[in-house]
Short mmCIF file of C-alpha atoms in Angstrom, two decimals:
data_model
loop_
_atom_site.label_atom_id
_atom_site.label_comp_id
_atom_site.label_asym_id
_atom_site.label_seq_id
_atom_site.Cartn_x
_atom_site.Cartn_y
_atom_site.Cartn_z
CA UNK A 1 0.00 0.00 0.00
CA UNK A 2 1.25 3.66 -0.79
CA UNK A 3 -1.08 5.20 1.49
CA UNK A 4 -1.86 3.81 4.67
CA UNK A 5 1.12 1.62 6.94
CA UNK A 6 0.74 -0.87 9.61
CA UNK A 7 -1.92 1.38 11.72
CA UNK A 8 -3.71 3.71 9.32
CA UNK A 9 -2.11 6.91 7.75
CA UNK A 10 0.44 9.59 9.81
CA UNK A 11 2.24 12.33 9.27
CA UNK A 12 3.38 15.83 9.88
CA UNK A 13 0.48 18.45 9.77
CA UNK A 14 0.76 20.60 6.80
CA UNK A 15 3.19 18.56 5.04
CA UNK A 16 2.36 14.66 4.60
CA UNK A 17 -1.11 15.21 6.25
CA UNK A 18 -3.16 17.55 5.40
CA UNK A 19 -6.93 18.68 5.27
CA UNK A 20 -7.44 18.54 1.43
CA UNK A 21 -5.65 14.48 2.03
CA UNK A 22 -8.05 14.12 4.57
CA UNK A 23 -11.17 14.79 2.46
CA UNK A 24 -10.00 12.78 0.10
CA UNK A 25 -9.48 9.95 2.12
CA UNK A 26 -13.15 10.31 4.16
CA UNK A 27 -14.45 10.68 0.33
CA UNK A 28 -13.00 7.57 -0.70
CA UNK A 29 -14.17 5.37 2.15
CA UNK A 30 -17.51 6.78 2.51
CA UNK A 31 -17.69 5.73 -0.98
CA UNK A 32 -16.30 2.11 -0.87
CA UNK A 33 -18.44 2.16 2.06
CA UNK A 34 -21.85 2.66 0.65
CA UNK A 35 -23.33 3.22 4.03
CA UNK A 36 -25.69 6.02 5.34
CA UNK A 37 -23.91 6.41 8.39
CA UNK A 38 -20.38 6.80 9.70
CA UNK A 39 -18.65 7.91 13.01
CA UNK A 40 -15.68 10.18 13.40
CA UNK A 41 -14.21 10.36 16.51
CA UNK A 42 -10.54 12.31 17.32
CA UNK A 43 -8.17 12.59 20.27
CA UNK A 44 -7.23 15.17 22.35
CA UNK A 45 -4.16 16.51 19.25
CA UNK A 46 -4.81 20.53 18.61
CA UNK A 47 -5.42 19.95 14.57
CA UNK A 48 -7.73 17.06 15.50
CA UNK A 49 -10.61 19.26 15.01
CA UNK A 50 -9.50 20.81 11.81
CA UNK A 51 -8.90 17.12 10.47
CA UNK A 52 -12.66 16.21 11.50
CA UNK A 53 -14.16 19.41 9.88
CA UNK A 54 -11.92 18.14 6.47
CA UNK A 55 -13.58 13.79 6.92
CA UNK A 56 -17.06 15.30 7.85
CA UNK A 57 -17.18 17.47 4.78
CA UNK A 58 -15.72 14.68 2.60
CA UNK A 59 -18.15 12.28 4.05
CA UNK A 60 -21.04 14.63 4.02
CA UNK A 61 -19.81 15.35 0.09
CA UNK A 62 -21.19 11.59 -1.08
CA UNK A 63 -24.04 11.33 0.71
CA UNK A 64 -23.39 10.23 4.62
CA UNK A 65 -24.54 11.48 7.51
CA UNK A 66 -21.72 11.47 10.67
CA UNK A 67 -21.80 10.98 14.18
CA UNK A 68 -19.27 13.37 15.68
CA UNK A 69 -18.06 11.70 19.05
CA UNK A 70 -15.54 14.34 19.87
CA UNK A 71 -12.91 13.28 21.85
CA UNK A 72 -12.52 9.67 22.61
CA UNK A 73 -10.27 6.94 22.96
CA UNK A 74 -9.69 4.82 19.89
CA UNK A 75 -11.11 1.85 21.49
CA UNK A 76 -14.44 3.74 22.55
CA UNK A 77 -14.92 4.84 19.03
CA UNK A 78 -14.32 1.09 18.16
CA UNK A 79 -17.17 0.25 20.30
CA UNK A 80 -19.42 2.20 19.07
CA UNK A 81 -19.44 0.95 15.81
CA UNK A 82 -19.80 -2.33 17.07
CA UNK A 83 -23.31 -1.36 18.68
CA UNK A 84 -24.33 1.06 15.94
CA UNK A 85 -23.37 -1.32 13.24
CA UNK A 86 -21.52 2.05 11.33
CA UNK A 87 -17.96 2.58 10.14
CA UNK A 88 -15.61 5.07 11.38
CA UNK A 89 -12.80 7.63 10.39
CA UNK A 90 -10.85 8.20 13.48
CA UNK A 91 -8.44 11.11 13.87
CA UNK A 92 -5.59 9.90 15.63
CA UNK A 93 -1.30 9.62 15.58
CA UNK A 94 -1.40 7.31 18.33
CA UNK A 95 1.86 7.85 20.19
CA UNK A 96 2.99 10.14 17.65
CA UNK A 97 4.69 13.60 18.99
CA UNK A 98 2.17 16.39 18.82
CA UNK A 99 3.00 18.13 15.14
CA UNK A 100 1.78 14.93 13.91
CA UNK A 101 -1.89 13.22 12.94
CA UNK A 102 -3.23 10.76 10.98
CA UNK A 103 -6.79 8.76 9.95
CA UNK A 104 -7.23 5.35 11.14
CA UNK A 105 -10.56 3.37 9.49
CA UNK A 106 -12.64 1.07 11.58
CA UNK A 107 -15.28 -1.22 9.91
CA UNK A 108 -18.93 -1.51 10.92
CA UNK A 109 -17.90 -4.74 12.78
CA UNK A 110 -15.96 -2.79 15.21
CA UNK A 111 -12.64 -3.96 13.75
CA UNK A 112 -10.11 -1.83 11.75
CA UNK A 113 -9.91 -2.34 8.68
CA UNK A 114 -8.57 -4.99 6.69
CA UNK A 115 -5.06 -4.78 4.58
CA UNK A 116 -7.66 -5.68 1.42
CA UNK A 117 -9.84 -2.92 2.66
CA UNK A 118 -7.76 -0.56 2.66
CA UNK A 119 -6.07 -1.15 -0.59
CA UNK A 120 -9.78 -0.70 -2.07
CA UNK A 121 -10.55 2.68 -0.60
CA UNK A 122 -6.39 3.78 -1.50
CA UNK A 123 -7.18 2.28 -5.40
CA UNK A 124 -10.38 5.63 -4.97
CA UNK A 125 -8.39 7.85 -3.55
CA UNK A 126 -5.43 7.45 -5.66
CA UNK A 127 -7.50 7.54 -8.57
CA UNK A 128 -10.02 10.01 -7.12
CA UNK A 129 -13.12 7.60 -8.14
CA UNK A 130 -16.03 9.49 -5.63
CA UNK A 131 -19.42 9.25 -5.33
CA UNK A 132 -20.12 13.04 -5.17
CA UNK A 133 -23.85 13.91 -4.05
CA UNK A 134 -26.56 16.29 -5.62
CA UNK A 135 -26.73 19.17 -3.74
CA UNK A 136 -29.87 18.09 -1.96
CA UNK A 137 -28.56 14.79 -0.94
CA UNK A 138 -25.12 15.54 0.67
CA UNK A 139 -24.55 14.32 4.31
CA UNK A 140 -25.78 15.90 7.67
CA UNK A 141 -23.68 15.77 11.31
CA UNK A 142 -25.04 15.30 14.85
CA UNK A 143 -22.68 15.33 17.66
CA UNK A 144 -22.76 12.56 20.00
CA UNK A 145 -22.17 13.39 23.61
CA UNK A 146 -22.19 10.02 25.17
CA UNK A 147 -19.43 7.37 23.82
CA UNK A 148 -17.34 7.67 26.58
CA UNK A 149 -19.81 7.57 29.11
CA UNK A 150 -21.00 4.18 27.33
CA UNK A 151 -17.33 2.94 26.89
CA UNK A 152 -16.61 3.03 30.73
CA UNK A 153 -19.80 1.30 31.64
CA UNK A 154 -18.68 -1.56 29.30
CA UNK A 155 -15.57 -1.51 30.87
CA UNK A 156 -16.63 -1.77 34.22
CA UNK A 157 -19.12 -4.83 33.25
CA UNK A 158 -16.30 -7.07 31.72
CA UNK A 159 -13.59 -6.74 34.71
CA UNK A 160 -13.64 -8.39 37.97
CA UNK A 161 -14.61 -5.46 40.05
CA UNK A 162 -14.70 -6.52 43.49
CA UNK A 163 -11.29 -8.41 43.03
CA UNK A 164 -9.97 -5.18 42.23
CA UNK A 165 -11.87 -3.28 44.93
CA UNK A 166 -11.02 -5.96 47.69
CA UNK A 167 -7.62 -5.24 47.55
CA UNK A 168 -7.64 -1.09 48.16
CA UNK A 169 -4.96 -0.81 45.53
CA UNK A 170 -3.65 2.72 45.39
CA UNK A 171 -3.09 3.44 41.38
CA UNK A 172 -0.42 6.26 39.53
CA UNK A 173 -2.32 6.92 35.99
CA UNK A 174 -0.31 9.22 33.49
CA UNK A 175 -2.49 9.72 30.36
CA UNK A 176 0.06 12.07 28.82
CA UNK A 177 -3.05 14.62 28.37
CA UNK A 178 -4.35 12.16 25.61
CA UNK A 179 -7.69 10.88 25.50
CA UNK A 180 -7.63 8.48 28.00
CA UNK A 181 -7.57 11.58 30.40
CA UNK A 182 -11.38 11.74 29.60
CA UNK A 183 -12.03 8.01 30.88
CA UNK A 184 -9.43 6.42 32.51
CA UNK A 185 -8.86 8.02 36.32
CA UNK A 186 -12.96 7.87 36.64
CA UNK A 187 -12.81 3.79 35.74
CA UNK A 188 -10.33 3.22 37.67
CA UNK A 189 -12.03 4.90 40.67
CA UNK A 190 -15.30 2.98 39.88
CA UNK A 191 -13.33 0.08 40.24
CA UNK A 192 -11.98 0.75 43.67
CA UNK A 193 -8.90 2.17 42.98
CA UNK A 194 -7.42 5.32 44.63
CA UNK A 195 -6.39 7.36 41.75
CA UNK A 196 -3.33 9.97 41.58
CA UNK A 197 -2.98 11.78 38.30
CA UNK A 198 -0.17 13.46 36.65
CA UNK A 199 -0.40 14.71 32.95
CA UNK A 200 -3.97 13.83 32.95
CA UNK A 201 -5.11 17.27 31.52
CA UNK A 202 -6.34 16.34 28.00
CA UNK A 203 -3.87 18.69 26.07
CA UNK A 204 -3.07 18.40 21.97
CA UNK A 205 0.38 20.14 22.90
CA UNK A 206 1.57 16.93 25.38
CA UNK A 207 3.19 19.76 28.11
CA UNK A 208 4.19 17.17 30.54
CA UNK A 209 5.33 14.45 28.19
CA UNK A 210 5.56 13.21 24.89
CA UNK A 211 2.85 11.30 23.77
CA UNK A 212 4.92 7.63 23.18
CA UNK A 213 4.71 6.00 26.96
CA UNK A 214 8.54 4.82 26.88
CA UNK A 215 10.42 4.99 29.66
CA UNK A 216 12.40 8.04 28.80
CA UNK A 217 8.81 10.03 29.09
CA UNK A 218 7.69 8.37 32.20
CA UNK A 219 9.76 9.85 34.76
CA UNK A 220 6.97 11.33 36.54
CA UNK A 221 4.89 8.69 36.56
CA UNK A 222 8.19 6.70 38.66
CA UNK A 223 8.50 10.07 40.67
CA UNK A 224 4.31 9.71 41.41
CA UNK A 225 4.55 5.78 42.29
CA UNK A 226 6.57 6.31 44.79
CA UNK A 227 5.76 9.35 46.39
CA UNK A 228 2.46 8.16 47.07
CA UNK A 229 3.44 4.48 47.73
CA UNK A 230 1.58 3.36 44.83
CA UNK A 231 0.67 -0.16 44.06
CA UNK A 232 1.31 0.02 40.33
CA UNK A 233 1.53 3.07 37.64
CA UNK A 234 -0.19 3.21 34.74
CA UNK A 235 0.26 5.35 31.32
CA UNK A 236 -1.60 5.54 28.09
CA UNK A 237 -0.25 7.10 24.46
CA UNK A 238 -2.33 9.27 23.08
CA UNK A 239 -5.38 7.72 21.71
CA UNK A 240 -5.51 5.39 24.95
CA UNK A 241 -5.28 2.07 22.81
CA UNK A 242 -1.93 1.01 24.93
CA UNK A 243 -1.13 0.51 28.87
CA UNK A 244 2.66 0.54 30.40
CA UNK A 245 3.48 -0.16 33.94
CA UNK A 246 5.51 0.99 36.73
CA UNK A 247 5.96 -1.44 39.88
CA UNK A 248 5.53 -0.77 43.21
CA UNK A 249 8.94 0.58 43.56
CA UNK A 250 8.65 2.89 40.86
CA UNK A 251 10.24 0.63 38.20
CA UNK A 252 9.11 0.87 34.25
CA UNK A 253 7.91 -2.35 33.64
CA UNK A 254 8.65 -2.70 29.52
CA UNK A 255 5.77 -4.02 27.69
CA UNK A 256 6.86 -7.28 26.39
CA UNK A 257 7.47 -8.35 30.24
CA UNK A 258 3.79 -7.15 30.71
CA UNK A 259 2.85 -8.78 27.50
CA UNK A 260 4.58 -11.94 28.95
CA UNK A 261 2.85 -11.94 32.35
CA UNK A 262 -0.78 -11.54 30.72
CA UNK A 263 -0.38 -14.57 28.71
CA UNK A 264 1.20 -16.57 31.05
CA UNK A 265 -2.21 -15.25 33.28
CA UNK A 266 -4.92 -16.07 30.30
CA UNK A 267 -3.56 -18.69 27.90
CA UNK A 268 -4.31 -22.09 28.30
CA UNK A 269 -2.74 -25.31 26.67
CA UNK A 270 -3.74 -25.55 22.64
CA UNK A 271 -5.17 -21.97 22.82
CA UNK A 272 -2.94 -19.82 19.77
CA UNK A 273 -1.64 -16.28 20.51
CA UNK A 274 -0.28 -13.97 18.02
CA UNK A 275 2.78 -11.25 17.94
CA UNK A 276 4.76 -9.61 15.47
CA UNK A 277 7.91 -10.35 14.13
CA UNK A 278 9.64 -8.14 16.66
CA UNK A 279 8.59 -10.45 19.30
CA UNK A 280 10.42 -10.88 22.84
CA UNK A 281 11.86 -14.43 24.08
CA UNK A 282 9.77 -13.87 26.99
CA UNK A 283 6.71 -14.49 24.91
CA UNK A 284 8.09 -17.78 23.24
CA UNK A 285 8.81 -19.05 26.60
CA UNK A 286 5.67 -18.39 28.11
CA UNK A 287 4.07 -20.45 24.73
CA UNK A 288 6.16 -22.96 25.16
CA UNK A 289 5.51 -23.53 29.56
CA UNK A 290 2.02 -23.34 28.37
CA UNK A 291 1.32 -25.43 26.04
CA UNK A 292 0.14 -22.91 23.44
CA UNK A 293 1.12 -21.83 19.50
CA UNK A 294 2.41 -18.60 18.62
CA UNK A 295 1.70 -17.03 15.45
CA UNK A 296 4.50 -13.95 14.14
CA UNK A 297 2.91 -11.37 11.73
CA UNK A 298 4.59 -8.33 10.02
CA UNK A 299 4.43 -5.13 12.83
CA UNK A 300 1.49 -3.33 13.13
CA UNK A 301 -2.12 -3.80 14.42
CA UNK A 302 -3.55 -4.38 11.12
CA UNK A 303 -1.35 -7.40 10.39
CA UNK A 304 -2.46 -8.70 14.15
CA UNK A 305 -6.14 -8.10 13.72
CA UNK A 306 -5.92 -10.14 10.16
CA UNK A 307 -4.29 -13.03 11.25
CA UNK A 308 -5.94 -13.14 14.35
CA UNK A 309 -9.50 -13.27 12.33
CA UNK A 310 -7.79 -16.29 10.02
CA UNK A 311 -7.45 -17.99 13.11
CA UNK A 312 -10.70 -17.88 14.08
CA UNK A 313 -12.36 -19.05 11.09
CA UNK A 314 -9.67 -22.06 11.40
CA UNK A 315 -11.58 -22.57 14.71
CA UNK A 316 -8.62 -21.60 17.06
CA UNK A 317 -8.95 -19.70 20.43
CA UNK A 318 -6.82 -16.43 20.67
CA UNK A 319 -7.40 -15.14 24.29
CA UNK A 320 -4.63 -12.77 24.48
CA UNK A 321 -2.54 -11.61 21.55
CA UNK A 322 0.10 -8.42 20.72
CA UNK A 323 3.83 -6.20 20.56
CA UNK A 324 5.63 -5.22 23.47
CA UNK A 325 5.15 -1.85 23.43
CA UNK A 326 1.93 -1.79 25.24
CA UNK A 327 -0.68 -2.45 22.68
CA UNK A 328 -2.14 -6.12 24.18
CA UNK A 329 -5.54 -7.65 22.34
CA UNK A 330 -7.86 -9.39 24.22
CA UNK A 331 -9.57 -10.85 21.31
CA UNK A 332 -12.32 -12.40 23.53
CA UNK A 333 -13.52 -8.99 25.02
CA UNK A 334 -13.29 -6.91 21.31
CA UNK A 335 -10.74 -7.38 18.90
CA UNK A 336 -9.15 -3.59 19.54
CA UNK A 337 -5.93 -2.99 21.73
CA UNK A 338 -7.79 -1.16 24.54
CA UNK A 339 -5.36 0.57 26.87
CA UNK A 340 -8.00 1.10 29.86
CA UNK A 341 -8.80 -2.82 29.93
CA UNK A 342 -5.39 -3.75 29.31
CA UNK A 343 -4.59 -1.78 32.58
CA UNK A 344 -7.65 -3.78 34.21
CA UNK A 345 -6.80 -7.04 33.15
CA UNK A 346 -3.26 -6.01 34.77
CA UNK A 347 -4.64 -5.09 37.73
CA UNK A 348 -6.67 -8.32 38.31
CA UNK A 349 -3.35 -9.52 38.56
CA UNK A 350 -2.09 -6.96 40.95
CA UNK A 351 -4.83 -7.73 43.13
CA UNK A 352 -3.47 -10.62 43.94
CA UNK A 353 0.53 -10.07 43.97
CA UNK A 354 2.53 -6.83 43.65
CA UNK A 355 3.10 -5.88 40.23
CA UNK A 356 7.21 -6.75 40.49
CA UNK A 357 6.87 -10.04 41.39
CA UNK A 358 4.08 -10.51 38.55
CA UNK A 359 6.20 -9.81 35.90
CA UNK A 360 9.78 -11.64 37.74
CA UNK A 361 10.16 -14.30 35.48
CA UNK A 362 10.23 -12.14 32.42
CA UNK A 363 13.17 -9.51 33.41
CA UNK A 364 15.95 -11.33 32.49
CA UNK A 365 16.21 -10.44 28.47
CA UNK A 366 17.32 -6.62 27.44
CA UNK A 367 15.75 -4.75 24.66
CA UNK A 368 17.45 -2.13 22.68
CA UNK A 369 15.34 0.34 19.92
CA UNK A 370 17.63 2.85 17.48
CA UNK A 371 15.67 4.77 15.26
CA UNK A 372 17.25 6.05 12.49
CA UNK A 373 15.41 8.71 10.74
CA UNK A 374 15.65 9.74 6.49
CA UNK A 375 15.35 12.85 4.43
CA UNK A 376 14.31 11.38 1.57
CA UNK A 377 13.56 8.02 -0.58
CA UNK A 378 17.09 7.59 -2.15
CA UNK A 379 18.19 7.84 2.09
CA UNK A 380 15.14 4.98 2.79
CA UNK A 381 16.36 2.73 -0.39
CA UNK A 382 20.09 2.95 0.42
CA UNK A 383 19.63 2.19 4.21
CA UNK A 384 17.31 -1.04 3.19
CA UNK A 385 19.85 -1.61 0.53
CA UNK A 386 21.99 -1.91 3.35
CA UNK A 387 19.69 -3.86 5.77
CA UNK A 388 19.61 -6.38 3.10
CA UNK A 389 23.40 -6.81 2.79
CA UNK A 390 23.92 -6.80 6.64
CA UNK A 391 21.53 -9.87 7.08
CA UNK A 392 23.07 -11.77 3.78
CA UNK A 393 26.55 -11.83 5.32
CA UNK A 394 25.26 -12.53 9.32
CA UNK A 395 25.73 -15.27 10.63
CA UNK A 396 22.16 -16.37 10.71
CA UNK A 397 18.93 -17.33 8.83
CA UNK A 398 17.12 -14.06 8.35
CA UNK A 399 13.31 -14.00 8.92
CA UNK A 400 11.55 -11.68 5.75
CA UNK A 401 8.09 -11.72 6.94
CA UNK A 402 8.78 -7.87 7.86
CA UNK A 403 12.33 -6.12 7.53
CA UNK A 404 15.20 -9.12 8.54
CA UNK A 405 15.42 -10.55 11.93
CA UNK A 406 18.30 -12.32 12.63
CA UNK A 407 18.39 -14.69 15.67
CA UNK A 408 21.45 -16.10 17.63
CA UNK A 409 20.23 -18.13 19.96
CA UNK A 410 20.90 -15.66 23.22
CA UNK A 411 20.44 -13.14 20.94
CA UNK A 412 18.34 -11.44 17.92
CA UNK A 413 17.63 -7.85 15.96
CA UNK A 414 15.30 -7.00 13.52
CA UNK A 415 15.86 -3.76 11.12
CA UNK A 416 12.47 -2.79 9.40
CA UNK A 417 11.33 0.79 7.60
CA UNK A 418 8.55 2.03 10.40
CA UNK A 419 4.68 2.19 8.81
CA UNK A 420 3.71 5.36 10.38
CA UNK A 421 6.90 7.46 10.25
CA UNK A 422 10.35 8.23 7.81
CA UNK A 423 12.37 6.21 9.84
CA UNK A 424 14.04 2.88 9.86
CA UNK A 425 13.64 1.08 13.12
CA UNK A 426 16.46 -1.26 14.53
CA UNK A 427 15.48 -3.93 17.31
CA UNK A 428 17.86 -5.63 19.60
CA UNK A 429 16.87 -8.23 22.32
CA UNK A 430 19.66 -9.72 24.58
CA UNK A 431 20.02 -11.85 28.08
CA UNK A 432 22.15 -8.75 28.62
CA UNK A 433 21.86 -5.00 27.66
CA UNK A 434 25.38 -4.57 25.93
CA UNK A 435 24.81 -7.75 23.70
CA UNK A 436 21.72 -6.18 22.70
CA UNK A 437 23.45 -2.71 22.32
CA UNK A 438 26.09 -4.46 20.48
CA UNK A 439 23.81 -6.44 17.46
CA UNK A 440 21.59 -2.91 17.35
CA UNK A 441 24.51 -0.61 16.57
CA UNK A 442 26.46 -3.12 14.47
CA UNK A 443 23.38 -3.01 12.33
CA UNK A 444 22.75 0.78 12.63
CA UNK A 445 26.21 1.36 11.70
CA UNK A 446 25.91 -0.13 8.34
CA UNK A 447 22.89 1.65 7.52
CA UNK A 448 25.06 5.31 8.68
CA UNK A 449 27.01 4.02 6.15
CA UNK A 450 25.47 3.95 3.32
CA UNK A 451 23.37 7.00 3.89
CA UNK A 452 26.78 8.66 4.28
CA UNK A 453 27.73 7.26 1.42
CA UNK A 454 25.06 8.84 -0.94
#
């Protein structure tokens, strides 16, 4: 696809995304679409609003009639076309820093959209095929004030409240002024919780952090943990769809030890999960203790949602499913990565152990991410051009399904172009941090090179 990555479309505002790409893009789909109805829903970014003005107009321009949500999180707006049985454009960069946005498309079924379905509505856009209304048929909007409302009340019926309550946990949220600041500290109350914010303004700009919950941006969330003896932190990106911990002792918990410790909580023997190809050891272990398959996919939540729907027509069970960087399915609940019941399904688990000892058996691997940004598409070819040589001459079997992993046993990296921004990624997983240092800058190294080179 030329159009939309692993998660949708991104980019900068006013240069890769803009309002007239927007229209043409809400155009397209309401098109391919063919439905009287369609949501659009937005997070807390300051051009969000601009960027729903643009898909409302393009939408209204063939003929469909919108439900504004306003601000939600991504997996509210996924709900809600699950009840309403309607479609939806959803303004959103995710974790993206604030000068970005982008348009994510959710299906009527309450799942996003297909790699097929997307190519569809890119082969409109691309060759601007719309079906443009008369004048006295174009497309009316009514703003809907209650999705989040309705979001949290699902919430709160599919979690084991009074396990949660029982245990008077004392909770750290950080929603980095996304849209989970409009939801998530008033669930976790109603389940029990005591609640202590930081960055939980919704904001566009992201003042107290950037948007990505790393640990490099979650310093006060560690500083709020343990100044209030906390039982666990919690902290959301920017359209809420992810959930990263801190422990007890104030301790960033990385997301493929989290990832680890839910499916070692909620898989069973024969049941199948499914990660990309960037997955952690930790999760092959855990598949292996169990008794259960694991399924690797190209990055990206698109490429998890597809396979995860093969499986189920193949009759498998996929309980729990995801990447280790926070986003976690529960396939079972709603096939969306859900960053308030990820952080309920966690603390189920809290409720009965503190959060460090939870996640114990999965510390003992290091990961290492380089990014390595480019200027231009001659920068992006030579730096794959690169990649390519670099795993020909290792000393392992690469794995193509996306970029080239290389494993070594105690060891692996994985160098792949990113879907939602110009950069190539580079990851490293070790038993110890300067083995995985080592394979991620030998690798970035020879892609400096040949950028230099150019």
């Amino acid at each position: 696809m030329k159009l939309f990555g692993s998660s949708g479309t991104r980019g900068v505002v006013g240069e890769s995304l803009t309002p007239e790409f927007v229209l043409r893009v809400a155009k397209a789909a309401g098109t391919v679409w063919n439905t009287d109805r369609v949501a659009i829903a937005r997070d807390t970014r300051t051009t969000g609003e601009m960027f729903v003005n643009a898909a409302s107009s393009g939408l209204a321009s063939v003929g469909v009639d919108v439900d504004d949500l306003g601000v939600v999180p991504t997996p509210a707006a996924v709900r809600y076309c699950e009840t309403e049985e309607i479609p939806a454009v959803v303004i959103t960069a995710s974790h993206n820093p604030p000068e970005f946005n982008g348009v994510k498309l959710v299906g009527d079924d309450g799942v996003e959209l297909s790699v097929e379905q997307l190519e569809r509505i890119e082969d409109h856009i691309l060759a601007e095929e719309f079906d443009v209304s008369r004048w006295d048929d174009v497309g009316s909007v009514q703003h809907i004030e209650t999705a989040n409302d309705d979001y949290r009340e699902e919430l709160l019926a599919n979690i084991d409240r009074d396990a949660i309550a029982d245990a008077n946990l004392t909770v750290a949220l950080d929603p980095g002024h996304g849209a989970g600041s409009l939801v998530s500290p008033d669930f976790l109350r109603e389940l029990g919780c005591e609640v202590r914010t930081v960055n939980a303004q919704p904001d566009g700009h992201f003042p107290g952090r950037e948007s990505e919950p790393v640990p490099e941006n979650l310093r006060d969330l560690e500083r709020l943990v343990r100044a209030t003896d906390a039982d666990v932190g919690i902290a959301h990106d920017g359209d809420a769809d992810r959930a990263i911990f801190v422990d007890e002792h104030g301790e960033v918990i990385s997301g493929e030890a989290s990832l680890a410790a839910l499916a070692a909580a909620f898989l069973e023997p024969g049941d199948v999960t499914v990660s990309a190809v960037n997955v952690s050891q930790r999760l092959v272990d855990v598949c292996e203790e169990v008794g259960a398959d694991l399924e690797l996919t190209p990055i990206g939540a698109t490429n998890l949602i597809t396979r995860i729907r093969e499986l189920w027509r193949e009759g498998e069970n996929v309980p729990v499913a995801g990447e280790g960087n926070g986003g976690v399915f529960f396939p079972n609940y709603r096939l969306v990565r859900d960053g308030a019941y990820i952080a309920a399904k966690f603390l189920e688990l809290v409720a009965e152990r503190p959060a460090s000892e939870i996640v114990a058996p999965y510390q003992d691997y290091h990961n290492v991410r380089i990014n390595l940004s480019y200027d231009s598409d001659d920068e992006l070819e030579a730096m794959l051009h690169a990649a390519a040589e670099y795993a020909e001459s290792a000393d392992a079997t690469p794995n193509t399904t996306d970029g080239y992993r290389l494993d070594y046993g105690d060891a692996w990296v994985l160098v792949r172009p990113s879907g939602t921004e110009p950069k190539v990624r580079i990851y490293a997983e070790g038993h110890t941090e300067e083995r995985a240092t080592e394979l991620a800058e030998e690798a970035a190294d020879a892609l400096r090179a040949a950028v230099d080179e150019l």
